[in-house]
Amino acid sequence: MTDPNNKPRTVICVGDIHGYLTKLLNLWSNLRSQIDPDSFNTATVIFLGDYCDCGPDTRKVMDFLITLPKRYPNQKHVFLSGNHDFAFGGFVGALAGEFEAKETWQEYADNEEREGWYKGEGYEKMHLQGRRWGGSIKAKFNAAKGIDYKGSIYDAAPTFESYGVSHGSSELMKAVPEDHKKFLADMAWVHEEDDVCIETQEGVKHCKLIAVHAGLERGKNVREQLEFLKARDARVPKVTDLSGRKDVWDIPKELTETILVSGHHGKLHIEGLRLIIDEGGGLEGNPVAAIVLPSMKIVRDTDNFS
């Protein structure tokens, strides 16, 4: 028998926001109305990354997230880094740890011209992803998304504009406030929780939970991946667990009784304990979604509960 007073804590996992403040505010308000106040105010809230780019309000989205711990002191907040946030941090000098910039470029040097890597002030010390993020892509049309690129391969132009500077301007480094840089530098690459409850067809299961923006790489030792992600070692040109696609889609076979939750993929996909929560894909017409555990309820910014 479960003790009714000892009900399992609520864990909320929020998908990619991509600079859409109105969607974030509507989602937050829907979560608040759908979850009883005690559970909501003591919930663990895991944001799955990609706060910037695509949408118009990156600066305001960052302000909202940064103020959450003061506004909800009894909640626990986890801010994971997405590949977009990593690249934003790379441009403004807010990546944790030391790295040799040029060593991050070599492997992908053949893409420099096509992707139009940033070559302005400060580029010599910039991580590869920062240069790709602040660059100007040659192609105008993004066939994968069916819309035009916004400035760079990361659709970063709206982020620059939200801080009042034009795309690709080195002025962004001064325009981004220190608390935003600290927020970028402090983001976790992975988060683990013990004893998270989840409702399944076989009843309520007590599981471990691993949250990482894209997923864990197929065919690589899970423990080693987790150690690498915890170390936040930016010496690599790209972090597959933040940016991969098919290679991080599935739950590694060696994980048992473990929920693996991610955003990133532009899809809502729930298969057993593999949860992918990103209906938005950074597209204006798509919702921002969250999943609430243990109930597995999906809540969207577009839900109308009144």
PDB file of C-alpha atoms in Angstrom:
ATOM      1  CA  MET A   1       0.000   0.000   0.000  1.00  0.00           C
ATOM      2  CA  THR A   2       1.251   3.469  -0.795  1.00  0.00           C
ATOM      3  CA  ASP A   3       0.836   5.972   2.001  1.00  0.00           C
ATOM      4  CA  PRO A   4      -1.610   8.623   0.671  1.00  0.00           C
ATOM      5  CA  ASN A   5       0.341  11.337   2.510  1.00  0.00           C
ATOM      6  CA  ASN A   6       3.550  10.212   0.897  1.00  0.00           C
ATOM      7  CA  LYS A   7       2.413  10.725  -2.667  1.00  0.00           C
ATOM      8  CA  PRO A   8       5.097  10.571  -5.341  1.00  0.00           C
ATOM      9  CA  ARG A   9       6.601  13.921  -6.196  1.00  0.00           C
ATOM     10  CA  THR A  10       5.699  15.575  -9.451  1.00  0.00           C
ATOM     11  CA  VAL A  11       8.380  15.804 -12.136  1.00  0.00           C
ATOM     12  CA  ILE A  12       7.698  18.107 -15.098  1.00  0.00           C
ATOM     13  CA  CYS A  13       9.871  17.879 -18.231  1.00  0.00           C
ATOM     14  CA  VAL A  14       9.540  20.844 -20.600  1.00  0.00           C
ATOM     15  CA  GLY A  15      10.420  20.555 -24.294  1.00  0.00           C
ATOM     16  CA  ASP A  16      12.322  22.990 -26.527  1.00  0.00           C
ATOM     17  CA  ILE A  17      11.148  26.624 -26.189  1.00  0.00           C
ATOM     18  CA  HIS A  18      13.232  28.266 -28.954  1.00  0.00           C
ATOM     19  CA  GLY A  19      12.659  31.905 -28.125  1.00  0.00           C
ATOM     20  CA  TYR A  20       8.843  31.783 -27.953  1.00  0.00           C
ATOM     21  CA  LEU A  21       7.945  33.646 -24.768  1.00  0.00           C
ATOM     22  CA  THR A  22       4.164  33.615 -25.278  1.00  0.00           C
ATOM     23  CA  LYS A  23       4.186  29.838 -25.727  1.00  0.00           C
ATOM     24  CA  LEU A  24       6.305  29.430 -22.580  1.00  0.00           C
ATOM     25  CA  LEU A  25       4.000  31.652 -20.500  1.00  0.00           C
ATOM     26  CA  ASN A  26       0.881  29.848 -21.755  1.00  0.00           C
ATOM     27  CA  LEU A  27       2.452  26.447 -21.083  1.00  0.00           C
ATOM     28  CA  TRP A  28       3.465  27.508 -17.558  1.00  0.00           C
ATOM     29  CA  SER A  29      -0.023  28.772 -16.838  1.00  0.00           C
ATOM     30  CA  ASN A  30      -1.553  25.520 -18.158  1.00  0.00           C
ATOM     31  CA  LEU A  31       0.793  23.438 -16.013  1.00  0.00           C
ATOM     32  CA  ARG A  32      -0.175  25.511 -12.996  1.00  0.00           C
ATOM     33  CA  SER A  33      -3.888  25.008 -13.663  1.00  0.00           C
ATOM     34  CA  GLN A  34      -3.570  21.253 -14.367  1.00  0.00           C
ATOM     35  CA  ILE A  35      -1.454  20.243 -11.358  1.00  0.00           C
ATOM     36  CA  ASP A  36      -2.676  20.636  -7.799  1.00  0.00           C
ATOM     37  CA  PRO A  37      -0.972  23.602  -6.082  1.00  0.00           C
ATOM     38  CA  ASP A  38       0.988  21.578  -3.501  1.00  0.00           C
ATOM     39  CA  SER A  39       2.401  19.266  -6.156  1.00  0.00           C
ATOM     40  CA  PHE A  40       3.137  22.123  -8.562  1.00  0.00           C
ATOM     41  CA  ASN A  41       4.874  24.279  -5.982  1.00  0.00           C
ATOM     42  CA  THR A  42       7.166  21.422  -4.896  1.00  0.00           C
ATOM     43  CA  ALA A  43       7.690  19.886  -8.343  1.00  0.00           C
ATOM     44  CA  THR A  44      11.039  19.108  -9.933  1.00  0.00           C
ATOM     45  CA  VAL A  45      10.976  20.990 -13.248  1.00  0.00           C
ATOM     46  CA  ILE A  46      13.476  19.851 -15.866  1.00  0.00           C
ATOM     47  CA  PHE A  47      13.846  22.099 -18.898  1.00  0.00           C
ATOM     48  CA  LEU A  48      15.212  19.956 -21.720  1.00  0.00           C
ATOM     49  CA  GLY A  49      17.202  22.705 -23.479  1.00  0.00           C
ATOM     50  CA  ASP A  50      17.084  24.934 -26.583  1.00  0.00           C
ATOM     51  CA  TYR A  51      15.829  28.170 -25.061  1.00  0.00           C
ATOM     52  CA  CYS A  52      17.196  30.374 -27.858  1.00  0.00           C
ATOM     53  CA  ASP A  53      16.961  30.865 -31.660  1.00  0.00           C
ATOM     54  CA  CYS A  54      14.073  30.529 -34.138  1.00  0.00           C
ATOM     55  CA  GLY A  55      11.510  32.562 -32.147  1.00  0.00           C
ATOM     56  CA  PRO A  56      11.634  36.326 -31.454  1.00  0.00           C
ATOM     57  CA  ASP A  57      12.015  36.505 -27.656  1.00  0.00           C
ATOM     58  CA  THR A  58      15.193  34.681 -26.571  1.00  0.00           C
ATOM     59  CA  ARG A  59      16.194  37.474 -24.215  1.00  0.00           C
ATOM     60  CA  LYS A  60      12.817  37.461 -22.441  1.00  0.00           C
ATOM     61  CA  VAL A  61      12.707  33.645 -22.314  1.00  0.00           C
ATOM     62  CA  MET A  62      16.108  33.698 -20.556  1.00  0.00           C
ATOM     63  CA  ASP A  63      14.865  36.363 -18.109  1.00  0.00           C
ATOM     64  CA  PHE A  64      11.795  34.254 -17.273  1.00  0.00           C
ATOM     65  CA  LEU A  65      13.833  31.092 -16.654  1.00  0.00           C
ATOM     66  CA  ILE A  66      16.470  32.896 -14.571  1.00  0.00           C
ATOM     67  CA  THR A  67      13.800  34.308 -12.225  1.00  0.00           C
ATOM     68  CA  LEU A  68      11.962  30.996 -11.667  1.00  0.00           C
ATOM     69  CA  PRO A  69      13.987  29.868  -8.611  1.00  0.00           C
ATOM     70  CA  LYS A  70      13.145  33.132  -6.797  1.00  0.00           C
ATOM     71  CA  ARG A  71       9.481  32.977  -7.768  1.00  0.00           C
ATOM     72  CA  TYR A  72       9.059  29.272  -6.927  1.00  0.00           C
ATOM     73  CA  PRO A  73      11.538  28.663  -4.102  1.00  0.00           C
ATOM     74  CA  ASN A  74      10.136  25.212  -3.235  1.00  0.00           C
ATOM     75  CA  GLN A  75      10.403  23.868  -6.750  1.00  0.00           C
ATOM     76  CA  LYS A  76      13.642  22.300  -7.953  1.00  0.00           C
ATOM     77  CA  HIS A  77      14.725  23.642 -11.363  1.00  0.00           C
ATOM     78  CA  VAL A  78      17.079  21.941 -13.786  1.00  0.00           C
ATOM     79  CA  PHE A  79      18.197  23.765 -16.934  1.00  0.00           C
ATOM     80  CA  LEU A  80      19.766  21.419 -19.457  1.00  0.00           C
ATOM     81  CA  SER A  81      21.857  22.722 -22.298  1.00  0.00           C
ATOM     82  CA  GLY A  82      20.580  22.094 -25.800  1.00  0.00           C
ATOM     83  CA  ASN A  83      22.815  22.200 -28.859  1.00  0.00           C
ATOM     84  CA  HIS A  84      21.525  25.728 -29.592  1.00  0.00           C
ATOM     85  CA  ASP A  85      22.355  26.964 -26.074  1.00  0.00           C
ATOM     86  CA  PHE A  86      25.812  25.375 -26.317  1.00  0.00           C
ATOM     87  CA  ALA A  87      26.425  27.244 -29.579  1.00  0.00           C
ATOM     88  CA  PHE A  88      25.077  30.539 -28.153  1.00  0.00           C
ATOM     89  CA  GLY A  89      27.412  30.064 -25.164  1.00  0.00           C
ATOM     90  CA  GLY A  90      30.254  29.348 -27.575  1.00  0.00           C
ATOM     91  CA  PHE A  91      29.699  32.663 -29.353  1.00  0.00           C
ATOM     92  CA  VAL A  92      29.532  34.841 -26.222  1.00  0.00           C
ATOM     93  CA  GLY A  93      32.369  33.078 -24.368  1.00  0.00           C
ATOM     94  CA  ALA A  94      30.134  31.302 -21.857  1.00  0.00           C
ATOM     95  CA  LEU A  95      31.191  27.665 -22.210  1.00  0.00           C
ATOM     96  CA  ALA A  96      32.450  25.922 -19.078  1.00  0.00           C
ATOM     97  CA  GLY A  97      36.049  24.709 -19.061  1.00  0.00           C
ATOM     98  CA  GLU A  98      39.078  25.334 -21.245  1.00  0.00           C
ATOM     99  CA  PHE A  99      39.430  24.393 -24.897  1.00  0.00           C
ATOM    100  CA  GLU A 100      41.705  25.199 -27.802  1.00  0.00           C
ATOM    101  CA  ALA A 101      39.345  26.891 -30.283  1.00  0.00           C
ATOM    102  CA  LYS A 102      41.150  25.948 -33.491  1.00  0.00           C
ATOM    103  CA  GLU A 103      41.226  22.277 -32.513  1.00  0.00           C
ATOM    104  CA  THR A 104      37.422  22.267 -32.510  1.00  0.00           C
ATOM    105  CA  TRP A 105      37.346  23.522 -36.140  1.00  0.00           C
ATOM    106  CA  GLN A 106      39.651  21.069 -37.926  1.00  0.00           C
ATOM    107  CA  GLU A 107      37.402  18.059 -38.365  1.00  0.00           C
ATOM    108  CA  TYR A 108      34.660  20.094 -40.054  1.00  0.00           C
ATOM    109  CA  ALA A 109      36.795  22.661 -41.939  1.00  0.00           C
ATOM    110  CA  ASP A 110      35.341  21.535 -45.282  1.00  0.00           C
ATOM    111  CA  ASN A 111      31.948  22.937 -44.203  1.00  0.00           C
ATOM    112  CA  GLU A 112      33.250  26.425 -43.371  1.00  0.00           C
ATOM    113  CA  GLU A 113      32.369  28.094 -46.643  1.00  0.00           C
ATOM    114  CA  ARG A 114      28.966  26.463 -47.137  1.00  0.00           C
ATOM    115  CA  GLU A 115      27.926  27.175 -43.529  1.00  0.00           C
ATOM    116  CA  GLY A 116      29.485  30.652 -43.588  1.00  0.00           C
ATOM    117  CA  TRP A 117      31.230  30.410 -40.210  1.00  0.00           C
ATOM    118  CA  TYR A 118      31.618  33.649 -38.244  1.00  0.00           C
ATOM    119  CA  LYS A 119      34.902  35.403 -38.956  1.00  0.00           C
ATOM    120  CA  GLY A 120      34.405  38.678 -37.124  1.00  0.00           C
ATOM    121  CA  GLU A 121      35.966  40.068 -33.987  1.00  0.00           C
ATOM    122  CA  GLY A 122      37.029  37.395 -31.495  1.00  0.00           C
ATOM    123  CA  TYR A 123      36.549  34.425 -33.826  1.00  0.00           C
ATOM    124  CA  GLU A 124      40.070  33.099 -33.173  1.00  0.00           C
ATOM    125  CA  LYS A 125      39.094  32.042 -29.654  1.00  0.00           C
ATOM    126  CA  MET A 126      35.640  30.808 -30.537  1.00  0.00           C
ATOM    127  CA  HIS A 127      34.376  27.234 -30.357  1.00  0.00           C
ATOM    128  CA  LEU A 128      33.320  25.714 -33.687  1.00  0.00           C
ATOM    129  CA  GLN A 129      29.640  25.740 -32.712  1.00  0.00           C
ATOM    130  CA  GLY A 130      29.826  29.429 -31.770  1.00  0.00           C
ATOM    131  CA  ARG A 131      31.259  30.225 -35.209  1.00  0.00           C
ATOM    132  CA  ARG A 132      28.546  28.184 -36.961  1.00  0.00           C
ATOM    133  CA  TRP A 133      25.895  29.840 -34.761  1.00  0.00           C
ATOM    134  CA  GLY A 134      26.948  33.433 -35.472  1.00  0.00           C
ATOM    135  CA  GLY A 135      27.798  32.807 -39.122  1.00  0.00           C
ATOM    136  CA  SER A 136      25.765  33.420 -42.273  1.00  0.00           C
ATOM    137  CA  ILE A 137      24.698  30.320 -44.148  1.00  0.00           C
ATOM    138  CA  LYS A 138      24.970  30.489 -47.940  1.00  0.00           C
ATOM    139  CA  ALA A 139      21.746  28.600 -48.663  1.00  0.00           C
ATOM    140  CA  LYS A 140      18.586  30.585 -47.990  1.00  0.00           C
ATOM    141  CA  PHE A 141      16.145  27.656 -47.754  1.00  0.00           C
ATOM    142  CA  ASN A 142      16.210  24.974 -45.059  1.00  0.00           C
ATOM    143  CA  ALA A 143      14.767  21.967 -46.888  1.00  0.00           C
ATOM    144  CA  ALA A 144      14.545  19.871 -43.687  1.00  0.00           C
ATOM    145  CA  LYS A 145      12.196  22.407 -42.045  1.00  0.00           C
ATOM    146  CA  GLY A 146      10.593  23.742 -45.219  1.00  0.00           C
ATOM    147  CA  ILE A 147      11.291  27.376 -44.283  1.00  0.00           C
ATOM    148  CA  ASP A 148      14.075  29.899 -44.851  1.00  0.00           C
ATOM    149  CA  TYR A 149      17.102  29.929 -42.570  1.00  0.00           C
ATOM    150  CA  LYS A 150      17.186  32.807 -40.103  1.00  0.00           C
ATOM    151  CA  GLY A 151      20.764  34.067 -40.483  1.00  0.00           C
ATOM    152  CA  SER A 152      22.764  30.950 -39.655  1.00  0.00           C
ATOM    153  CA  ILE A 153      22.450  27.189 -39.733  1.00  0.00           C
ATOM    154  CA  TYR A 154      21.141  27.555 -36.141  1.00  0.00           C
ATOM    155  CA  ASP A 155      18.505  30.188 -37.042  1.00  0.00           C
ATOM    156  CA  ALA A 156      20.261  32.530 -34.610  1.00  0.00           C
ATOM    157  CA  ALA A 157      19.321  35.898 -36.167  1.00  0.00           C
ATOM    158  CA  PRO A 158      16.247  36.354 -33.914  1.00  0.00           C
ATOM    159  CA  THR A 159      18.467  35.796 -30.850  1.00  0.00           C
ATOM    160  CA  PHE A 160      20.838  38.586 -31.901  1.00  0.00           C
ATOM    161  CA  GLU A 161      17.840  40.839 -32.601  1.00  0.00           C
ATOM    162  CA  SER A 162      16.266  40.090 -29.203  1.00  0.00           C
ATOM    163  CA  TYR A 163      19.386  41.654 -27.626  1.00  0.00           C
ATOM    164  CA  GLY A 164      19.150  44.673 -29.951  1.00  0.00           C
ATOM    165  CA  VAL A 165      22.001  43.866 -32.348  1.00  0.00           C
ATOM    166  CA  SER A 166      22.084  42.669 -35.951  1.00  0.00           C
ATOM    167  CA  HIS A 167      22.818  39.056 -36.839  1.00  0.00           C
ATOM    168  CA  GLY A 168      26.493  38.112 -36.757  1.00  0.00           C
ATOM    169  CA  SER A 169      27.536  41.241 -34.848  1.00  0.00           C
ATOM    170  CA  SER A 170      30.319  40.910 -32.273  1.00  0.00           C
ATOM    171  CA  GLU A 171      28.356  43.517 -30.267  1.00  0.00           C
ATOM    172  CA  LEU A 172      26.270  40.616 -28.983  1.00  0.00           C
ATOM    173  CA  MET A 173      29.107  39.706 -26.593  1.00  0.00           C
ATOM    174  CA  LYS A 174      28.584  43.049 -24.813  1.00  0.00           C
ATOM    175  CA  ALA A 175      24.795  43.101 -25.221  1.00  0.00           C
ATOM    176  CA  VAL A 176      24.156  39.786 -23.430  1.00  0.00           C
ATOM    177  CA  PRO A 177      23.928  40.563 -19.677  1.00  0.00           C
ATOM    178  CA  GLU A 178      26.271  38.825 -17.242  1.00  0.00           C
ATOM    179  CA  ASP A 179      23.434  36.890 -15.600  1.00  0.00           C
ATOM    180  CA  HIS A 180      22.517  35.432 -19.005  1.00  0.00           C
ATOM    181  CA  LYS A 181      26.127  34.422 -19.646  1.00  0.00           C
ATOM    182  CA  LYS A 182      26.267  32.798 -16.215  1.00  0.00           C
ATOM    183  CA  PHE A 183      22.991  30.975 -16.965  1.00  0.00           C
ATOM    184  CA  LEU A 184      24.502  29.626 -20.218  1.00  0.00           C
ATOM    185  CA  ALA A 185      27.765  28.655 -18.506  1.00  0.00           C
ATOM    186  CA  ASP A 186      25.968  26.873 -15.640  1.00  0.00           C
ATOM    187  CA  MET A 187      23.646  24.706 -17.773  1.00  0.00           C
ATOM    188  CA  ALA A 188      23.923  20.976 -17.166  1.00  0.00           C
ATOM    189  CA  TRP A 189      24.593  18.621 -20.082  1.00  0.00           C
ATOM    190  CA  VAL A 190      22.856  15.761 -18.283  1.00  0.00           C
ATOM    191  CA  HIS A 191      20.701  15.370 -15.190  1.00  0.00           C
ATOM    192  CA  GLU A 192      19.949  12.250 -13.160  1.00  0.00           C
ATOM    193  CA  GLU A 193      17.157  11.736 -10.628  1.00  0.00           C
ATOM    194  CA  ASP A 194      16.571   8.709  -8.428  1.00  0.00           C
ATOM    195  CA  ASP A 195      13.157   7.284  -7.559  1.00  0.00           C
ATOM    196  CA  VAL A 196      10.923   8.966 -10.102  1.00  0.00           C
ATOM    197  CA  CYS A 197       7.461   7.394 -10.342  1.00  0.00           C
ATOM    198  CA  ILE A 198       5.809   6.717 -13.670  1.00  0.00           C
ATOM    199  CA  GLU A 199       2.380   5.235 -14.420  1.00  0.00           C
ATOM    200  CA  THR A 200       2.621   2.265 -16.784  1.00  0.00           C
ATOM    201  CA  GLN A 201       0.186  -0.422 -17.922  1.00  0.00           C
ATOM    202  CA  GLU A 202       1.676  -2.664 -15.213  1.00  0.00           C
ATOM    203  CA  GLY A 203       1.030  -0.032 -12.522  1.00  0.00           C
ATOM    204  CA  VAL A 204       3.268   2.602 -10.951  1.00  0.00           C
ATOM    205  CA  LYS A 205       6.988   1.970 -11.450  1.00  0.00           C
ATOM    206  CA  HIS A 206       9.815   3.508  -9.440  1.00  0.00           C
ATOM    207  CA  CYS A 207      12.610   4.360 -11.841  1.00  0.00           C
ATOM    208  CA  LYS A 208      15.810   6.261 -12.218  1.00  0.00           C
ATOM    209  CA  LEU A 209      15.532   9.181 -14.666  1.00  0.00           C
ATOM    210  CA  ILE A 210      18.219  10.504 -17.022  1.00  0.00           C
ATOM    211  CA  ALA A 211      17.516  13.745 -18.869  1.00  0.00           C
ATOM    212  CA  VAL A 212      19.735  14.837 -21.766  1.00  0.00           C
ATOM    213  CA  HIS A 213      18.823  17.161 -24.633  1.00  0.00           C
ATOM    214  CA  ALA A 214      19.111  14.726 -27.585  1.00  0.00           C
ATOM    215  CA  GLY A 215      19.807  11.328 -25.987  1.00  0.00           C
ATOM    216  CA  LEU A 216      22.551   8.795 -25.307  1.00  0.00           C
ATOM    217  CA  GLU A 217      24.670   7.511 -28.152  1.00  0.00           C
ATOM    218  CA  ARG A 218      24.047   4.038 -29.464  1.00  0.00           C
ATOM    219  CA  GLY A 219      26.903   1.555 -29.012  1.00  0.00           C
ATOM    220  CA  LYS A 220      28.833   3.647 -26.484  1.00  0.00           C
ATOM    221  CA  ASN A 221      29.264   2.782 -22.816  1.00  0.00           C
ATOM    222  CA  VAL A 222      26.531   4.599 -20.875  1.00  0.00           C
ATOM    223  CA  ARG A 223      28.599   5.221 -17.736  1.00  0.00           C
ATOM    224  CA  GLU A 224      31.419   6.764 -19.796  1.00  0.00           C
ATOM    225  CA  GLN A 225      28.928   8.974 -21.627  1.00  0.00           C
ATOM    226  CA  LEU A 226      27.428  10.161 -18.350  1.00  0.00           C
ATOM    227  CA  GLU A 227      30.873  10.937 -16.942  1.00  0.00           C
ATOM    228  CA  PHE A 228      31.786  12.890 -20.089  1.00  0.00           C
ATOM    229  CA  LEU A 229      28.519  14.854 -19.945  1.00  0.00           C
ATOM    230  CA  LYS A 230      28.969  15.661 -16.255  1.00  0.00           C
ATOM    231  CA  ALA A 231      32.501  16.936 -16.954  1.00  0.00           C
ATOM    232  CA  ARG A 232      31.117  19.311 -19.655  1.00  0.00           C
ATOM    233  CA  ASP A 233      34.312  19.004 -21.656  1.00  0.00           C
ATOM    234  CA  ALA A 234      34.035  21.505 -24.525  1.00  0.00           C
ATOM    235  CA  ARG A 235      37.235  20.387 -26.240  1.00  0.00           C
ATOM    236  CA  VAL A 236      35.188  18.291 -28.685  1.00  0.00           C
ATOM    237  CA  PRO A 237      33.861  19.912 -31.886  1.00  0.00           C
ATOM    238  CA  LYS A 238      30.320  18.740 -31.167  1.00  0.00           C
ATOM    239  CA  VAL A 239      28.521  16.944 -28.360  1.00  0.00           C
ATOM    240  CA  THR A 240      26.546  14.131 -29.968  1.00  0.00           C
ATOM    241  CA  ASP A 241      24.305  13.654 -26.913  1.00  0.00           C
ATOM    242  CA  LEU A 242      23.138  17.269 -27.383  1.00  0.00           C
ATOM    243  CA  SER A 243      22.956  17.317 -31.184  1.00  0.00           C
ATOM    244  CA  GLY A 244      22.626  13.782 -32.613  1.00  0.00           C
ATOM    245  CA  ARG A 245      19.593  12.404 -34.390  1.00  0.00           C
ATOM    246  CA  LYS A 246      19.155   8.706 -35.213  1.00  0.00           C
ATOM    247  CA  ASP A 247      22.278   7.778 -33.225  1.00  0.00           C
ATOM    248  CA  VAL A 248      20.695   8.980 -29.948  1.00  0.00           C
ATOM    249  CA  TRP A 249      17.036   8.173 -30.613  1.00  0.00           C
ATOM    250  CA  ASP A 250      16.749   4.826 -28.818  1.00  0.00           C
ATOM    251  CA  ILE A 251      17.209   3.958 -25.171  1.00  0.00           C
ATOM    252  CA  PRO A 252      20.500   2.063 -24.702  1.00  0.00           C
ATOM    253  CA  LYS A 253      19.906  -1.640 -24.041  1.00  0.00           C
ATOM    254  CA  GLU A 254      22.041  -1.620 -20.897  1.00  0.00           C
ATOM    255  CA  LEU A 255      19.648   0.826 -19.182  1.00  0.00           C
ATOM    256  CA  THR A 256      16.988  -0.971 -17.166  1.00  0.00           C
ATOM    257  CA  GLU A 257      14.238   0.583 -15.034  1.00  0.00           C
ATOM    258  CA  THR A 258      15.485   3.966 -16.296  1.00  0.00           C
ATOM    259  CA  ILE A 259      13.443   6.716 -17.911  1.00  0.00           C
ATOM    260  CA  LEU A 260      15.425   8.513 -20.633  1.00  0.00           C
ATOM    261  CA  VAL A 261      13.875  11.899 -21.440  1.00  0.00           C
ATOM    262  CA  SER A 262      14.951  14.319 -24.171  1.00  0.00           C
ATOM    263  CA  GLY A 263      13.695  17.154 -26.384  1.00  0.00           C
ATOM    264  CA  HIS A 264      15.505  18.145 -29.600  1.00  0.00           C
ATOM    265  CA  HIS A 265      13.925  15.878 -32.186  1.00  0.00           C
ATOM    266  CA  GLY A 266      10.933  17.981 -33.215  1.00  0.00           C
ATOM    267  CA  LYS A 267       8.584  15.128 -32.325  1.00  0.00           C
ATOM    268  CA  LEU A 268       6.546  13.770 -29.459  1.00  0.00           C
ATOM    269  CA  HIS A 269       7.579  10.126 -29.087  1.00  0.00           C
ATOM    270  CA  ILE A 270       6.777   7.915 -26.114  1.00  0.00           C
ATOM    271  CA  GLU A 271       7.915   4.305 -26.251  1.00  0.00           C
ATOM    272  CA  GLY A 272       8.200   2.472 -22.948  1.00  0.00           C
ATOM    273  CA  LEU A 273      10.542   4.555 -20.785  1.00  0.00           C
ATOM    274  CA  ARG A 274      11.971   6.561 -23.739  1.00  0.00           C
ATOM    275  CA  LEU A 275      10.305   9.990 -23.685  1.00  0.00           C
ATOM    276  CA  ILE A 276      11.010  12.536 -26.445  1.00  0.00           C
ATOM    277  CA  ILE A 277       9.140  15.755 -25.750  1.00  0.00           C
ATOM    278  CA  ASP A 278       9.580  18.340 -28.502  1.00  0.00           C
ATOM    279  CA  GLU A 279       6.523  19.047 -30.595  1.00  0.00           C
ATOM    280  CA  GLY A 280       7.675  22.551 -31.437  1.00  0.00           C
ATOM    281  CA  GLY A 281      10.772  21.934 -33.474  1.00  0.00           C
ATOM    282  CA  GLY A 282      11.282  25.698 -33.168  1.00  0.00           C
ATOM    283  CA  LEU A 283       8.454  26.318 -35.637  1.00  0.00           C
ATOM    284  CA  GLU A 284       6.047  29.180 -35.062  1.00  0.00           C
ATOM    285  CA  GLY A 285       2.852  27.207 -35.628  1.00  0.00           C
ATOM    286  CA  ASN A 286       3.799  24.266 -33.401  1.00  0.00           C
ATOM    287  CA  PRO A 287       3.154  23.930 -29.662  1.00  0.00           C
ATOM    288  CA  VAL A 288       5.637  23.808 -26.798  1.00  0.00           C
ATOM    289  CA  ALA A 289       4.884  20.685 -24.781  1.00  0.00           C
ATOM    290  CA  ALA A 290       5.696  19.235 -21.376  1.00  0.00           C
ATOM    291  CA  ILE A 291       5.173  15.823 -19.795  1.00  0.00           C
ATOM    292  CA  VAL A 292       4.088  15.475 -16.167  1.00  0.00           C
ATOM    293  CA  LEU A 293       5.183  12.455 -14.134  1.00  0.00           C
ATOM    294  CA  PRO A 294       3.969  10.157 -12.674  1.00  0.00           C
ATOM    295  CA  SER A 295       0.720  10.637 -14.667  1.00  0.00           C
ATOM    296  CA  MET A 296       2.438  10.855 -18.125  1.00  0.00           C
ATOM    297  CA  LYS A 297       0.024  13.659 -18.977  1.00  0.00           C
ATOM    298  CA  ILE A 298       1.098  15.833 -21.921  1.00  0.00           C
ATOM    299  CA  VAL A 299       0.409  19.551 -21.442  1.00  0.00           C
ATOM    300  CA  ARG A 300       0.811  22.074 -24.284  1.00  0.00           C
ATOM    301  CA  ASP A 301       0.799  25.846 -24.529  1.00  0.00           C
ATOM    302  CA  THR A 302      -2.159  25.533 -26.923  1.00  0.00           C
ATOM    303  CA  ASP A 303      -4.398  23.573 -24.525  1.00  0.00           C
ATOM    304  CA  ASN A 304      -7.499  25.484 -23.577  1.00  0.00           C
ATOM    305  CA  PHE A 305      -8.588  24.298 -20.140  1.00  0.00           C
ATOM    306  CA  SER A 306     -11.105  27.014 -19.339  1.00  0.00           C
TER     307      SER A 306
END
